[in-house]
Amino acid sequence: MVRITRRALSGLAAAALVPAMAGAQAPWPSRPLRWIVPYAPGGGSDFLARTLAAAIGGPLGQPVQVDNRPGGATIPASEMAARSPPDGYTLLSADLTALVITPAMSTRLPYHPIRDFRPVAPIARFPFVLVVHPDLPVRTGPELVAYARANPGRLNFGSPGVGTPTHLATERFSRTANVQITHVPYRGGAPAVQDMVAGVVQAMFIDYASGAPHIANGRVRAIGIPAPQRLSLLPDVPTLAEQGLGGADIYSWQGVAVPAGTPDAIVARLQTELVKALQTETVAARLRSISLEPYPGTGADLAALIESETAIWAPLIRELGLTLDS
């Protein structure tokens, strides 16, 4: 007969409590989530994150708090997200700049765009419009190409700065159309748009949200959409492909990523709630009100997008010799 002492019974009881206590842990999420945005409050990226954070907070049962971390070519915000615990409580607005352009311009990043993140879902496209100053005697993409060829190097294209998506859009367009243009970089979008309106630069790829008021009042002329489809808010402006200038599809985009190692179940739940939110008419209408196109999809879709965009932009960045490394 085996005798079990009181001390042994106490040990067995304590051991039995371990899995019971583990199973009793609160399910995810049990506290607020943090959504890191690599841009300042008030812009399109901030609006997008806050709109979706509010939409998914209810179904998740916890608030999703937006944490703006602008500056440094998105590097500080991306590093913060990459180094956060992979527990589902940190999200990153992962975009063309953070996961494609900046990594292509630096070999010294404190994070790796693939190894340090798990893609959750794409969320929106930021459409561009090719605009010209109304004094320029062109009304179509082919007319702009003809003007540039007749005046090599004399057509000034503005951009918010070297290495920005619109700068790269300009360089890709010049190569696709085989024209010589002069790139004029500014320190930010606002001064670039101001000089575009003033006629200091004659042409520019501009995000529609920034350009809409100037297009509406005739201060700039929209002549083409560098995307597969026309914009619903500019239905009379044909795509560049429709005008015979294919191969110049250009737009910016954003998705959501989480730190590598985040559990599958959490990633799947986040993806589900983001897709549901983007497919609701209320959210879609809010995004379209500032000219963002809802882009619901899976983590695999975002991963494929990052891969395809890297194949487009990294070689161009190397060709241009653009670098953040001093």
mmCIF file with all atom_site columns, N, CA and C in Angstrom, residues 17 161 203:
data_model
loop_
_atom_site.group_PDB
_atom_site.id
_atom_site.type_symbol
_atom_site.label_atom_id
_atom_site.label_alt_id
_atom_site.label_comp_id
_atom_site.label_asym_id
_atom_site.label_entity_id
_atom_site.label_seq_id
_atom_site.pdbx_PDB_ins_code
_atom_site.Cartn_x
_atom_site.Cartn_y
_atom_site.Cartn_z
_atom_site.occupancy
_atom_site.B_iso_or_equiv
_atom_site.pdbx_formal_charge
_atom_site.auth_seq_id
_atom_site.auth_comp_id
_atom_site.auth_asym_id
_atom_site.auth_atom_id
_atom_site.pdbx_PDB_model_num
ATOM 1 N N  . LEU A 1 17  ? -2.421 23.165 -10.074 1.00 0.00 ? 17  LEU A N  1
ATOM 2 C CA . LEU A 1 17  ? -2.874 24.537 -10.262 1.00 0.00 ? 17  LEU A CA 1
ATOM 3 C C  . LEU A 1 17  ? -2.158 25.241 -11.405 1.00 0.00 ? 17  LEU A C  1
ATOM 4 N N  . GLY A 1 161 ? 10.541 65.732 -52.037 1.00 0.00 ? 161 GLY A N  1
ATOM 5 C CA . GLY A 1 161 ? 11.902 65.475 -51.595 1.00 0.00 ? 161 GLY A CA 1
ATOM 6 C C  . GLY A 1 161 ? 12.509 64.263 -52.269 1.00 0.00 ? 161 GLY A C  1
ATOM 7 N N  . ALA A 1 203 ? 5.249  70.562 -63.784 1.00 0.00 ? 203 ALA A N  1
ATOM 8 C CA . ALA A 1 203 ? 4.564  69.274 -63.729 1.00 0.00 ? 203 ALA A CA 1
ATOM 9 C C  . ALA A 1 203 ? 4.887  68.582 -62.415 1.00 0.00 ? 203 ALA A C  1
#
